[in-house]
Coordinates of C-alpha atoms in Angstrom, one line a residue:
X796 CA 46.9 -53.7 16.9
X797 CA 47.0 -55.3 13.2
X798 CA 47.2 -53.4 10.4
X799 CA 43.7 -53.8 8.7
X800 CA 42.4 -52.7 12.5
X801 CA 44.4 -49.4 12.7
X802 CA 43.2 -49.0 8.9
X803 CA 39.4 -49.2 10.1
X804 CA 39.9 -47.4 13.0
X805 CA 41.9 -44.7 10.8
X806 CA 38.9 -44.2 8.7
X807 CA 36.4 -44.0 11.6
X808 CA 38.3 -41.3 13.1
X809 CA 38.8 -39.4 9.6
X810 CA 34.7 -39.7 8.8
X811 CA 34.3 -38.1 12.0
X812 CA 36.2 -35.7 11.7
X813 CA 34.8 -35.0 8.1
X814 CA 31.1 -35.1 9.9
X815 CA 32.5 -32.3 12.5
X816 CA 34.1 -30.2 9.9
X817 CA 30.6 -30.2 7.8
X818 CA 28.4 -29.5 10.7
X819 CA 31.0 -26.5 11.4
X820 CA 30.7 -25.5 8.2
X821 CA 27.0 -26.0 7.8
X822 CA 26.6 -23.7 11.0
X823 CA 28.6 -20.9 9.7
X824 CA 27.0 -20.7 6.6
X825 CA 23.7 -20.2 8.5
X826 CA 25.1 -18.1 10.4
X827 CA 26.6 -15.7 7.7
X828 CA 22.8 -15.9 5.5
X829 CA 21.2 -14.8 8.9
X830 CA 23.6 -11.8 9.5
X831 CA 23.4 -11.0 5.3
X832 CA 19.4 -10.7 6.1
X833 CA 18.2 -7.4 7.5
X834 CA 14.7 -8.6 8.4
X835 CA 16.1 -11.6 10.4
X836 CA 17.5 -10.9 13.7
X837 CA 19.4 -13.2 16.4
X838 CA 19.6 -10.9 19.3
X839 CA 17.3 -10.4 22.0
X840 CA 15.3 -6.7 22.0
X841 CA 16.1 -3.4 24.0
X842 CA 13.1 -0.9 24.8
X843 CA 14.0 2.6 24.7
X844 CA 14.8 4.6 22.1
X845 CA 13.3 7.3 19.3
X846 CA 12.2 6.5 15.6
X847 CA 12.3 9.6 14.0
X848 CA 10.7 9.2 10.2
X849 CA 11.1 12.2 8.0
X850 CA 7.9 13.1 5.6
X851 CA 7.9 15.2 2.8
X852 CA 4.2 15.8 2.8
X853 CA 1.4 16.1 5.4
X854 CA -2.1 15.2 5.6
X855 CA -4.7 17.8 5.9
X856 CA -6.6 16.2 8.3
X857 CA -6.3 12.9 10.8
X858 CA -9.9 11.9 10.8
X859 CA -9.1 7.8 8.8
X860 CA -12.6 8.1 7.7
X861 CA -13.0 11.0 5.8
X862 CA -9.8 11.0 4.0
X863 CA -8.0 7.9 2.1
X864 CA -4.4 10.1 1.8
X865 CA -1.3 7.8 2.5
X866 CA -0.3 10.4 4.7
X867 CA -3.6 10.2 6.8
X868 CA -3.1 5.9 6.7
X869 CA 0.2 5.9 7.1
X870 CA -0.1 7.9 10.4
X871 CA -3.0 6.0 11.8
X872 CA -1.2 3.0 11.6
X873 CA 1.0 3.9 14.8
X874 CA -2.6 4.6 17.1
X875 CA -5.4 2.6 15.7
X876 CA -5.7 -1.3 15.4
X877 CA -8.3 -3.0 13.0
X878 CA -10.5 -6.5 13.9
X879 CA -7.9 -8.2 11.6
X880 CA -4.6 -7.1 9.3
X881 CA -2.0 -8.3 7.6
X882 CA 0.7 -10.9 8.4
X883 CA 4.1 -9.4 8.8
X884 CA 7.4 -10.5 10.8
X885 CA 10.1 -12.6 9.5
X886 CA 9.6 -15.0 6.8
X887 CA 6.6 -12.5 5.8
X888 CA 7.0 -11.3 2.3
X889 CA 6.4 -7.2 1.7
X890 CA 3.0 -8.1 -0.4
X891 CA 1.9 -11.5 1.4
X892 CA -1.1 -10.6 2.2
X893 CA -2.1 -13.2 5.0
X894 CA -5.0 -12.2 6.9
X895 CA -4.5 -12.8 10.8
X896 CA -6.4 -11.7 14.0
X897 CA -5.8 -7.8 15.2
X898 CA -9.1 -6.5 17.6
X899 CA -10.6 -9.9 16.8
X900 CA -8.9 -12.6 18.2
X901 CA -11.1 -15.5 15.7
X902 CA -13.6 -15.7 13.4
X903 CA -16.5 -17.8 12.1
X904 CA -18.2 -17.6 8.3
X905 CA -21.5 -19.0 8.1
X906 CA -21.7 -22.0 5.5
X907 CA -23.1 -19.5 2.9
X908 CA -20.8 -17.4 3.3
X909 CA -23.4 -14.1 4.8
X910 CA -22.4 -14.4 8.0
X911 CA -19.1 -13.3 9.8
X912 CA -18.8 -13.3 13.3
X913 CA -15.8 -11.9 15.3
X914 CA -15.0 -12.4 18.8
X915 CA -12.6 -9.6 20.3
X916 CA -9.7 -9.9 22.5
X917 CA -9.1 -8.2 25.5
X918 CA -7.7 -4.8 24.6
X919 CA -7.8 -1.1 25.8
X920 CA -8.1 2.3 24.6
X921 CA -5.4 5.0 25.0
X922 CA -5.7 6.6 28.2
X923 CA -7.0 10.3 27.1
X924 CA -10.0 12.2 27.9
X925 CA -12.9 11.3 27.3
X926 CA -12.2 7.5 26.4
X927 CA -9.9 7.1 29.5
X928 CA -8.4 3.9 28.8
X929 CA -11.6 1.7 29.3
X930 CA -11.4 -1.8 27.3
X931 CA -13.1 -2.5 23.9
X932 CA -16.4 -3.3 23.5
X933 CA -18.2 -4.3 20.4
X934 CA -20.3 -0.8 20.7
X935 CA -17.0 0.3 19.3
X936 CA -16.8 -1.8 16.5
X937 CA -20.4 -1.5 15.4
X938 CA -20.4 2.6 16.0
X939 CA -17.1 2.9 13.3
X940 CA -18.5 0.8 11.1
X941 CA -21.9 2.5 11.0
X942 CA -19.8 5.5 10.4
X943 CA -18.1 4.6 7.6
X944 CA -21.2 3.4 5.8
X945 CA -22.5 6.7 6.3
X946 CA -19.7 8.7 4.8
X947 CA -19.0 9.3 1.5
X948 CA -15.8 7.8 0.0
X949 CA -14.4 4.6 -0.7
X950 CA -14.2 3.4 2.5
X951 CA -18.0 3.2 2.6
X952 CA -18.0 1.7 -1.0
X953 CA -16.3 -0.9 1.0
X954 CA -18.7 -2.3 3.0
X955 CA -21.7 -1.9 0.3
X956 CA -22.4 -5.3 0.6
X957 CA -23.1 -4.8 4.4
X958 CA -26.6 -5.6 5.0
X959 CA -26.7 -5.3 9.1
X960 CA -23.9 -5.0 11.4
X961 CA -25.1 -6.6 15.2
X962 CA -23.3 -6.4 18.4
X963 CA -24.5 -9.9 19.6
X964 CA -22.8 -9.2 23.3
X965 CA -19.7 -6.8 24.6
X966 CA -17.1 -8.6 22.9
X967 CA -18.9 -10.4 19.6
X968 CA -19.6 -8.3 17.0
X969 CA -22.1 -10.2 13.6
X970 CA -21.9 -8.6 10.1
X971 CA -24.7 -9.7 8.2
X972 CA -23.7 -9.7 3.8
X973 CA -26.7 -8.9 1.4
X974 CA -25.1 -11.9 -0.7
X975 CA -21.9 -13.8 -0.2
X976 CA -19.1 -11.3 -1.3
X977 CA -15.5 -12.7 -1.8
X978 CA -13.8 -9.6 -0.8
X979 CA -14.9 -9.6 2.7
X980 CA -12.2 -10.8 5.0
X981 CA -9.6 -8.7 2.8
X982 CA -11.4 -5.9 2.8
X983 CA -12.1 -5.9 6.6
X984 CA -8.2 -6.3 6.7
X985 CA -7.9 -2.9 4.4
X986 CA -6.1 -0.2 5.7
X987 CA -9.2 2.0 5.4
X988 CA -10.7 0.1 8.3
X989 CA -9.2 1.4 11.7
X990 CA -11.6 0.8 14.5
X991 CA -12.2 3.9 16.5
X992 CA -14.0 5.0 20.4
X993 CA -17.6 5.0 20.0
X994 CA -16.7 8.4 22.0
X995 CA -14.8 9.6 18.8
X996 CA -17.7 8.4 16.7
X997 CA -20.2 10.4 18.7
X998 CA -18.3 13.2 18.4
X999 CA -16.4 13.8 21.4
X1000 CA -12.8 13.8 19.9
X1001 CA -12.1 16.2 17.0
X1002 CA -10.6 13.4 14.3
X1003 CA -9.6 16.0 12.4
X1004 CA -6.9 17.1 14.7
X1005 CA -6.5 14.1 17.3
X1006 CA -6.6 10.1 17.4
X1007 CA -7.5 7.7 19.8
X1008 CA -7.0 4.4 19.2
X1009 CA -5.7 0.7 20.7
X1010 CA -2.5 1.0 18.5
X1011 CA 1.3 0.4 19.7
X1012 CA 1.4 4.5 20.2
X1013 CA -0.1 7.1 21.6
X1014 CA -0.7 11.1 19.6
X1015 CA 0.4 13.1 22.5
X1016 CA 0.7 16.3 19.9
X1017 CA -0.2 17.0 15.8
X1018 CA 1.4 20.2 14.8
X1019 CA 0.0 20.2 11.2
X1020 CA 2.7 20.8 8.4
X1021 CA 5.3 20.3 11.2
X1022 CA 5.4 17.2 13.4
X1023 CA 3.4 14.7 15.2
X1024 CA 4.9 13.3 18.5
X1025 CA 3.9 9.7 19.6
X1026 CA 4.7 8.0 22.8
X1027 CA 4.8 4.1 23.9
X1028 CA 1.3 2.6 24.8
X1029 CA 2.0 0.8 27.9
X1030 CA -1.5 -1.1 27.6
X1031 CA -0.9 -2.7 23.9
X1032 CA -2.9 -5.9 23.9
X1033 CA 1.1 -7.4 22.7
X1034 CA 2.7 -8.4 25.8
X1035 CA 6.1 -6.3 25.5
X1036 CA 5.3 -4.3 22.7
X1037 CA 6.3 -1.6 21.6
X1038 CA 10.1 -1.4 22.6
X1039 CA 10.5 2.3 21.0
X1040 CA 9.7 4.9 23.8
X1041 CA 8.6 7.3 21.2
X1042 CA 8.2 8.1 17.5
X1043 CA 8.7 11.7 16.0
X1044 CA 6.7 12.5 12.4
X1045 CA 8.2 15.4 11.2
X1046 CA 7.5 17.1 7.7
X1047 CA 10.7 17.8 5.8
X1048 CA 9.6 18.5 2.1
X1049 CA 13.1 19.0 0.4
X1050 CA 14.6 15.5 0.0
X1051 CA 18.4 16.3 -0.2
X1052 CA 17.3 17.6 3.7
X1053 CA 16.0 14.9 4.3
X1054 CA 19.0 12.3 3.2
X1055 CA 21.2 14.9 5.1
X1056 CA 19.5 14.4 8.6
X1057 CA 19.5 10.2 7.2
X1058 CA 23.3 10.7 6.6
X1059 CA 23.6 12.3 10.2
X1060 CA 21.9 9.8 12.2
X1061 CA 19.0 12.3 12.7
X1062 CA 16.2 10.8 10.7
X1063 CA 15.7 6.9 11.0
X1064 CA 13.6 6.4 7.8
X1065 CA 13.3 8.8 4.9
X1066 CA 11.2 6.7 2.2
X1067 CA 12.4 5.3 -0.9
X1068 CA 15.2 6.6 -3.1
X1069 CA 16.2 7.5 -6.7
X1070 CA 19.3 5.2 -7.9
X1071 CA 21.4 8.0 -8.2
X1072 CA 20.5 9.1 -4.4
X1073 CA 20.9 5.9 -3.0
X1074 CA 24.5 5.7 -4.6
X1075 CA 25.6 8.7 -2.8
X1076 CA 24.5 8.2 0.6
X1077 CA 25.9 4.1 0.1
X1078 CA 29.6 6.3 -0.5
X1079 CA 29.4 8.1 2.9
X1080 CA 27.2 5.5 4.6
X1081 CA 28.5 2.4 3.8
X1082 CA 27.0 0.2 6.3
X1083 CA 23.4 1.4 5.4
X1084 CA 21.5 -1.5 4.8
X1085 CA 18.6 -1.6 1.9
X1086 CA 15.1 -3.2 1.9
X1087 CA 14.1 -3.7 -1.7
X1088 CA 10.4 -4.9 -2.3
X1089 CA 8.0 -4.7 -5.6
X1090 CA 6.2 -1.3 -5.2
X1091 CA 2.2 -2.0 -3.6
X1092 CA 1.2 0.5 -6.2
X1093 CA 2.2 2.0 -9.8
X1094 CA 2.6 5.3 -11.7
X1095 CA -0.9 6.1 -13.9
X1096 CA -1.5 8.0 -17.0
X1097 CA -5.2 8.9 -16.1
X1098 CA -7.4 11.5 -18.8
X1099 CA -10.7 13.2 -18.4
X1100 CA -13.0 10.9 -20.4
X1101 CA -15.7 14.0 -20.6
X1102 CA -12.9 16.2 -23.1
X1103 CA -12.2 15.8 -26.4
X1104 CA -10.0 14.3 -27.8
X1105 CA -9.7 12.0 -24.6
X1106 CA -13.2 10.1 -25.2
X1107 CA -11.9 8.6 -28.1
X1108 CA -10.6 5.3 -27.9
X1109 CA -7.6 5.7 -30.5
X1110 CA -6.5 8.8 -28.3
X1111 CA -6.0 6.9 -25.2
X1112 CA -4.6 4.2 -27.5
X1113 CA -1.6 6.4 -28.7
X1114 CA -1.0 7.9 -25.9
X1115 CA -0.5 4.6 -24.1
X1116 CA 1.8 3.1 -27.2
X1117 CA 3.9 6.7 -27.2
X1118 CA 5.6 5.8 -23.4
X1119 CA 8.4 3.7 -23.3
X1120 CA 7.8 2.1 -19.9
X1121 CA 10.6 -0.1 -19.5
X1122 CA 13.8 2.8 -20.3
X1123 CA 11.7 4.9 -18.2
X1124 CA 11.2 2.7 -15.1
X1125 CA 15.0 2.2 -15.4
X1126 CA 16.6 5.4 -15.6
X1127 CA 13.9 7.0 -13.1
X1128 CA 13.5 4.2 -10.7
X1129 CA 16.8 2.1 -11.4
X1130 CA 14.2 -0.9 -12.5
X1131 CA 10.9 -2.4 -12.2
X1132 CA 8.3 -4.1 -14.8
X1133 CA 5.2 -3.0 -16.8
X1134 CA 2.0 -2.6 -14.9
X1135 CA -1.4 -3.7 -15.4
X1136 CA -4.8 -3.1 -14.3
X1137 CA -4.1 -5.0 -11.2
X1138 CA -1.0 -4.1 -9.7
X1139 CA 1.7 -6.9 -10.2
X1140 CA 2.0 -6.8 -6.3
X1141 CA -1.1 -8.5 -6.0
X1142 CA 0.8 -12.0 -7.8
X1143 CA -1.4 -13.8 -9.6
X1144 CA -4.1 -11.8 -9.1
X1145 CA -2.0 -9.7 -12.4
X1146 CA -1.9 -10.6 -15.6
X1147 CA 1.5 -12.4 -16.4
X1148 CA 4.3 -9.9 -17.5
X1149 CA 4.4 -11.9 -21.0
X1150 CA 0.4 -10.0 -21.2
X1151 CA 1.2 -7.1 -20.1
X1152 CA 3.5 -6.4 -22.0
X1153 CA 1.9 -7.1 -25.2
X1154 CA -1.2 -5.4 -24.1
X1155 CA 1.0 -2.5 -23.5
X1156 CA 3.4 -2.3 -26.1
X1157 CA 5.7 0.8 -26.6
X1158 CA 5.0 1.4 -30.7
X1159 CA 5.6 5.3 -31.0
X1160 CA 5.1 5.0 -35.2
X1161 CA 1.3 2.8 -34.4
X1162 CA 0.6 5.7 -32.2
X1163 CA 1.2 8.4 -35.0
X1164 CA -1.1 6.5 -37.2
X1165 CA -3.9 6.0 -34.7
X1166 CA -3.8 9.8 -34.1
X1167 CA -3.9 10.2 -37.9
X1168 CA -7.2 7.9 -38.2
X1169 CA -9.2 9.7 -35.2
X1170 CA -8.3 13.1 -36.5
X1171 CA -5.4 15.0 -35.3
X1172 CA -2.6 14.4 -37.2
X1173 CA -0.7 16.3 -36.4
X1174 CA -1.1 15.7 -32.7
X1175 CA -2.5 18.6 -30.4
X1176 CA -2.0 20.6 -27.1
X1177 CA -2.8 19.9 -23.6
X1178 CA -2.3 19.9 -20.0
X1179 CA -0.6 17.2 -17.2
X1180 CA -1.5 17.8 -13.5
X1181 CA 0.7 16.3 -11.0
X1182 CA 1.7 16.7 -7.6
X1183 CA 5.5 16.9 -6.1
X1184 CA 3.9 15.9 -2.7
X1185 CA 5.3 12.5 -3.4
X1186 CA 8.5 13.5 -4.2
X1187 CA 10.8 14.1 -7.0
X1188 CA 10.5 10.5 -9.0
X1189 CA 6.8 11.1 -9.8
X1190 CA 7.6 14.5 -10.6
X1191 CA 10.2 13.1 -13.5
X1192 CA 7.9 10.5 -14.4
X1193 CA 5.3 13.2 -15.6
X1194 CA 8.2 15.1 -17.2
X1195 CA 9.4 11.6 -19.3
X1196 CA 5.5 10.8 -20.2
X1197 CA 5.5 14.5 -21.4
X1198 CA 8.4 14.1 -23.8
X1199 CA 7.4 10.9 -24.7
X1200 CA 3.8 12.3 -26.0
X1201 CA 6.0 15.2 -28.0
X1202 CA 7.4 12.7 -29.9
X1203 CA 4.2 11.9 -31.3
X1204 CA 2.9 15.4 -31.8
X1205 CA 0.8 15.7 -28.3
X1206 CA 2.5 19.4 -26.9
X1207 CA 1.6 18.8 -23.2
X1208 CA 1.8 22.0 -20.9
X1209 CA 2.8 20.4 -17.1
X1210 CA 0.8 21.8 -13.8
X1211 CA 2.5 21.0 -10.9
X1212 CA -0.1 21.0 -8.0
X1213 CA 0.5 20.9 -4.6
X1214 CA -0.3 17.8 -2.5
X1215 CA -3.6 18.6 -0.9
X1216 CA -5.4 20.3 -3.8
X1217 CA -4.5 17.4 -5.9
X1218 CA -5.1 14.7 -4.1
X1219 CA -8.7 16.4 -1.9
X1220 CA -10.2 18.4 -5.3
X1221 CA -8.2 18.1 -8.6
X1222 CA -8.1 14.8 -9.3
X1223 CA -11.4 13.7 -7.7
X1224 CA -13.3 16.2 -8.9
X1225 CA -12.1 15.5 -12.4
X1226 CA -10.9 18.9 -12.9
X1227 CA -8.1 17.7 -15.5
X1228 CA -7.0 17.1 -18.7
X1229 CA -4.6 14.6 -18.4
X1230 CA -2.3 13.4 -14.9
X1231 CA 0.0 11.3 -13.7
X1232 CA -0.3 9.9 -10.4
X1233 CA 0.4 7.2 -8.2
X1234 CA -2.6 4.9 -7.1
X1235 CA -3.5 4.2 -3.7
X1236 CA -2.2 1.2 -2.1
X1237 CA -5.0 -1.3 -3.5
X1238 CA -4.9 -4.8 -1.2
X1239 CA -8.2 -6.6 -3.1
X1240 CA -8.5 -7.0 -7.1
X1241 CA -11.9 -5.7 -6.7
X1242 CA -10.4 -2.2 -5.2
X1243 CA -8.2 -1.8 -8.5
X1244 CA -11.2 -2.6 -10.6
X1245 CA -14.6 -1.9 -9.5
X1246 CA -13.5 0.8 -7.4
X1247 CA -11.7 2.6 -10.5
X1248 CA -13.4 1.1 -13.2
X1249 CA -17.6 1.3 -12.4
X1250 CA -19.4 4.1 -13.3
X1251 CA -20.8 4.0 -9.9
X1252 CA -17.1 3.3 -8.6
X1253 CA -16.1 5.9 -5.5
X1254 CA -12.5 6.3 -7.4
X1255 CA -13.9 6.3 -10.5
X1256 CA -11.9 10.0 -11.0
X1257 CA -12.2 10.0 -14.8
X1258 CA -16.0 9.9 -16.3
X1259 CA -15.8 6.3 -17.3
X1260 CA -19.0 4.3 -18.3
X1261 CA -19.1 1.2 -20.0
X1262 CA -22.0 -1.0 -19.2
X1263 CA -20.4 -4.1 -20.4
X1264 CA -17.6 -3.2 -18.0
X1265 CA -20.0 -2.3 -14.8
X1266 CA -21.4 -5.9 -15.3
X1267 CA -18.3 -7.9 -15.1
X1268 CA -17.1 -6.1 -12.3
X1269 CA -20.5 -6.2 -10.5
X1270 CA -19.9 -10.3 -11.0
X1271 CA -16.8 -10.9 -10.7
X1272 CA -16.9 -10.1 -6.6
X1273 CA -19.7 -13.0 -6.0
X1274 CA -17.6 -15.7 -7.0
X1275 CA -16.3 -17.6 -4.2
X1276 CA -14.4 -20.1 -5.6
X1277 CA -10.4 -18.5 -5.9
X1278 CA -9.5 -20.3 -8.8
X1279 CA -12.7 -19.3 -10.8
X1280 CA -12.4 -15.5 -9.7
X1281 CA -9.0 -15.1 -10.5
X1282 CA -9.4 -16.2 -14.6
X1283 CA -13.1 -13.6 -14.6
X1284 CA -10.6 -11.1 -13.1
X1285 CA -8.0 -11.8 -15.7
X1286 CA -10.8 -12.2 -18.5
X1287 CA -11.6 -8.2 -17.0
X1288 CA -7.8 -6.8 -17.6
X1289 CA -7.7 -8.1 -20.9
X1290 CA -10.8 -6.1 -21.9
X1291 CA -9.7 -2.8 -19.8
X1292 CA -6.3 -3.0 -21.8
X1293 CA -8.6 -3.8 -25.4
X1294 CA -11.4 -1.2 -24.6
X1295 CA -10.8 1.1 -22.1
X1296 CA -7.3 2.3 -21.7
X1297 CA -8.0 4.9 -18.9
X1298 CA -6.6 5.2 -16.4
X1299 CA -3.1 3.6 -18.1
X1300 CA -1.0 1.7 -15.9
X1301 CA 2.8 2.6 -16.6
X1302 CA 4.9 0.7 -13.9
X1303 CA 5.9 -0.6 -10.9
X1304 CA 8.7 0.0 -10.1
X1305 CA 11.4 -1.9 -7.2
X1306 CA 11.7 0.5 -3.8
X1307 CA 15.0 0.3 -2.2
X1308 CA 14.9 1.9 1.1
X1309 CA 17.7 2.6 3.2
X1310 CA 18.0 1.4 6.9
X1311 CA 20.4 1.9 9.5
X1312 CA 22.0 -0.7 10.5
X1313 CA 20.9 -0.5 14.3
X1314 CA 17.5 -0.6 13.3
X1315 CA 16.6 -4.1 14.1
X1316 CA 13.2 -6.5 13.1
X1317 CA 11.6 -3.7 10.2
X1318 CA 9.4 -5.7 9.0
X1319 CA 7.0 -3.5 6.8
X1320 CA 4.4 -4.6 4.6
X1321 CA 2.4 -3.2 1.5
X1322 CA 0.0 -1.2 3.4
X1323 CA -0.9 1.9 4.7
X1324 CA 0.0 2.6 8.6
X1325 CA 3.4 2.5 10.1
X1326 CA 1.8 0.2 13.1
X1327 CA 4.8 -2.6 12.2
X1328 CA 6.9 -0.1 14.2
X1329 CA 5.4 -2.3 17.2
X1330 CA 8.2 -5.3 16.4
X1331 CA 11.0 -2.6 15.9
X1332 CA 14.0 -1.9 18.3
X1333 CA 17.3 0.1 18.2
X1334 CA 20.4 -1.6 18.7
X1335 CA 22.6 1.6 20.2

């Protein structure tokens, strides 16, 4: 063989090589980003197994209709199913909200967008007296949702543009719009909308104390303030699914118990932490892994509109100027951004951060001066409610805002209430001063506007009325056309942060949640109901 033949033949072989080596090297590398990425997994399932979540609140009741608590929601989410929800699985970011068939296997809209027509799968109740496991009809469908229009609340505020709802045969269920209504599809995907028995519906099963639902698990027992047992539903309409055999509730309300039972291996999920916590349990549980996603809702100032000296626009002013949002989301949360009328989890549906912030601006010295013009000088005394039934960040949020109002000359005396009298008769009946609180999941622009902001609005839980207001809000959901909605709902924040400023967004804040590392395809999402427990396996 020549010489300028071995040379060829040299480099063939070495460029092979070289190809070898990269593909090597390319498949390691995607190897090592899948194992660095908790929500991707490689392995096949195993059923069997306990998910015990620790609480540190309660609902008062489990009836999904009557009460919007996140305890209530969350809990439904493991029995009851709705026609359609939200994306989730991997790829699936925590606030992508991607509507996709649940009951309803498809859909049609009508061309003028008043007619929506759902076709449901084949899918069965949970075998318990007196439902007994029979299949879905669209009696069912059209029984809840006559039940929720019926009720007071928000959930009925949701369907308000409902003009008829028809079963058109056992599986096809029509819902007739007085007008076309943008919000629709979301809000049918809301977490407010669990479908339940028409036997539950006609009051057969106490909701208050029981569930029956299509979901991925079955209520087998709901001691209240104590635990709620849940066992596998072996008819779920997902071939496979669930692969837990069961899932254990249980109320712990002191949070260094609950990280102790974490730390232990005898909780599996706990809820977010504080910095400073998750620093701790990362020294004696080093291969904890942690889900971080933007927080579905924020921390609000809100005040009583109907009190002096709260109906004055220069109040509300100062007192949003006199927080300093950004230290505070810091130090209590370890970082996050300013909020806005609509929650930055919503993505474009929120003002950019550039707005926000100058729409928000932390400007203690403008703040003394506006109190000056509308009268109290020298600042004045109030009261704060909030609740520690969220936990102890809220709580230190409330105590921040108070200091920060001191500063200015506002004395504010705290009330700490406990969970159910806050969230069932302080806060909606008004019966306040001032509060901090944290909103409701919101999953639709027109729930964190209308629904807060309208005098007629079913969360309107601070005496606001402002007829220039009422009509943008009243427009803005008849606009079909995304593009064209999105700069009216824009167009809306800017005048709520001008000429309203109640109830005051403060932040939202980053959750990092700690997860074990046998806990395998958590994929959560920015909603109420724990029903992505369905995908979730344990790897012991």
């Amino acid at each position: 063989m020549d010489k300028k033949l071995k040379s060829i033949l040299g480099l063939l072989i070495l460029g092979l090589l070289i190809l070898v080596m990269s593909a090597c090297s390319s498949d390691t590398q995607k190897n090592e980003t899948v194992s660095e990425n908790p929500g991707v997994e490689t392995s096949e399932p195993k059923s069997g197994g306990t998910y015990t979540i620790l609480s540190a609140a309660d609902p008062d009741m489990l009836d999904p209709h009557k009460q919007s608590s996140i305890y209530t929601h969350m809990m439904a989410g493991l029995v009851y199913n709705k026609l359609v929800s939200y994306e989730t699985g991997p790829g699936v970011d925590y606030t992508d909200y991607n509507v996709v068939p649940d009951l309803a296997e498809r859909w049609e809209i009508s061309e003028d967008g008043k007619v929506y027509k759902f076709f449901l799968r084949e899918a069965y109740w949970h075998d318990k007296e007196p439902v007994n496991g029979r299949q879905v009809t669209a009696e069912d469908v059209v029984a809840t949702m006559e039940r929720i229009i019926n009720l007071p609340g928000h959930q009925a505020a949701i369907l308000s543009e409902v003009e008829s709802i028809v079963a058109e045969d056992s599986q096809t269920v029509v819902f007739t719009l007085k007008q076309p209504f943008a919000p629709f599809l979301n809000f049918m995907a809301n977490h407010f909308m669990w479908i339940l028995p028409k036997e539950a519906v006609d009051g057969d099963v106490d909701l208050a104390t029981d569930a029956i639902g299509t979901g991925p698990f079955v209520l087998e027992e709901w001691e209240d303030n104590v635990q709620a047992t849940y066992t596998k539903n072996p008819k779920y309409y997902e071939e496979g699914k669930p692969y837990l055999d069961e899932v254990i509730y249980k109320v712990v309300p002191d949070q260094g118990s609950r990280i102790a039972a974490f730390r232990t291996g005898q909780a599996d999920a706990i809820g977010a932490l504080s910095p400073e916590q998750l620093t701790q349990l990362q020294k004696t549980n080093p291969d904890v892994e942690i889900f971080e996603a933007l927080f579905a809702t924020q921390e609000q100032l809100y005040m009583n509109m109907e009190r002096e000296p709260f109906n004055d626009i220069k109040v509300r002013k100062a007192i949003s100027m006199a927080v300093d949002r950004q230290s505070m989301v810091d130090a209590i949360y370890g970082g996050g951004e300013t909020s806005g009328p609509v929650n930055p989890s919503l993505g474009d549906w929120a003002l950019p951060l550039e707005e926000r912030e100058a729409l928000l601006p932390y400007n203690p010295e403008e703040a003394k001066k506006l109190l000056a013009e509308a009268g109290y000088p020298n600042g004045f005394d109030t009261t704060m409610i909030v609740t520690n039934g969220y936990g102890e960040q809220l709580v230190r949020v409330a105590q921040w805002v108070a200091e920060d109002l001191r500063n200015i000359g506002i004395n504010v005396e705290m009330e700490i209430v406990e969970y159910a009298t806050y969230f069932s008769e302080r806060w909606p009946n008004v019966d306040y001063d001032m509060g901090v609180g944290y909103q409701t999941y919101f999953q639709e622009p027109d729930e964190w506007l209308r629904t807060q902001l309208h005098t007629n609005g079913s969360r309107n839980w601070y005496n606001i009325s402002d007829p220039e207001l009422d009509k943008m809000l009243d427009e803005q959901r008849l606009i079909l056309d995304v593009e064209e909605r999105k700069e009216y709902v824009y167009d809306i924040q800017r005048y709520v942060l001008e000429n309203l400023v109640n109830p005051v967004p403060l932040s939202t804040y980053y959750t990092k949640t700690p997860r074990h590392a046998y806990v395998k395809d958590s994929y959560p999402h920015a909603s109420y109901g724990y029903g992505y427990l369905k995908d979730v396996w344990l790897d012991k």
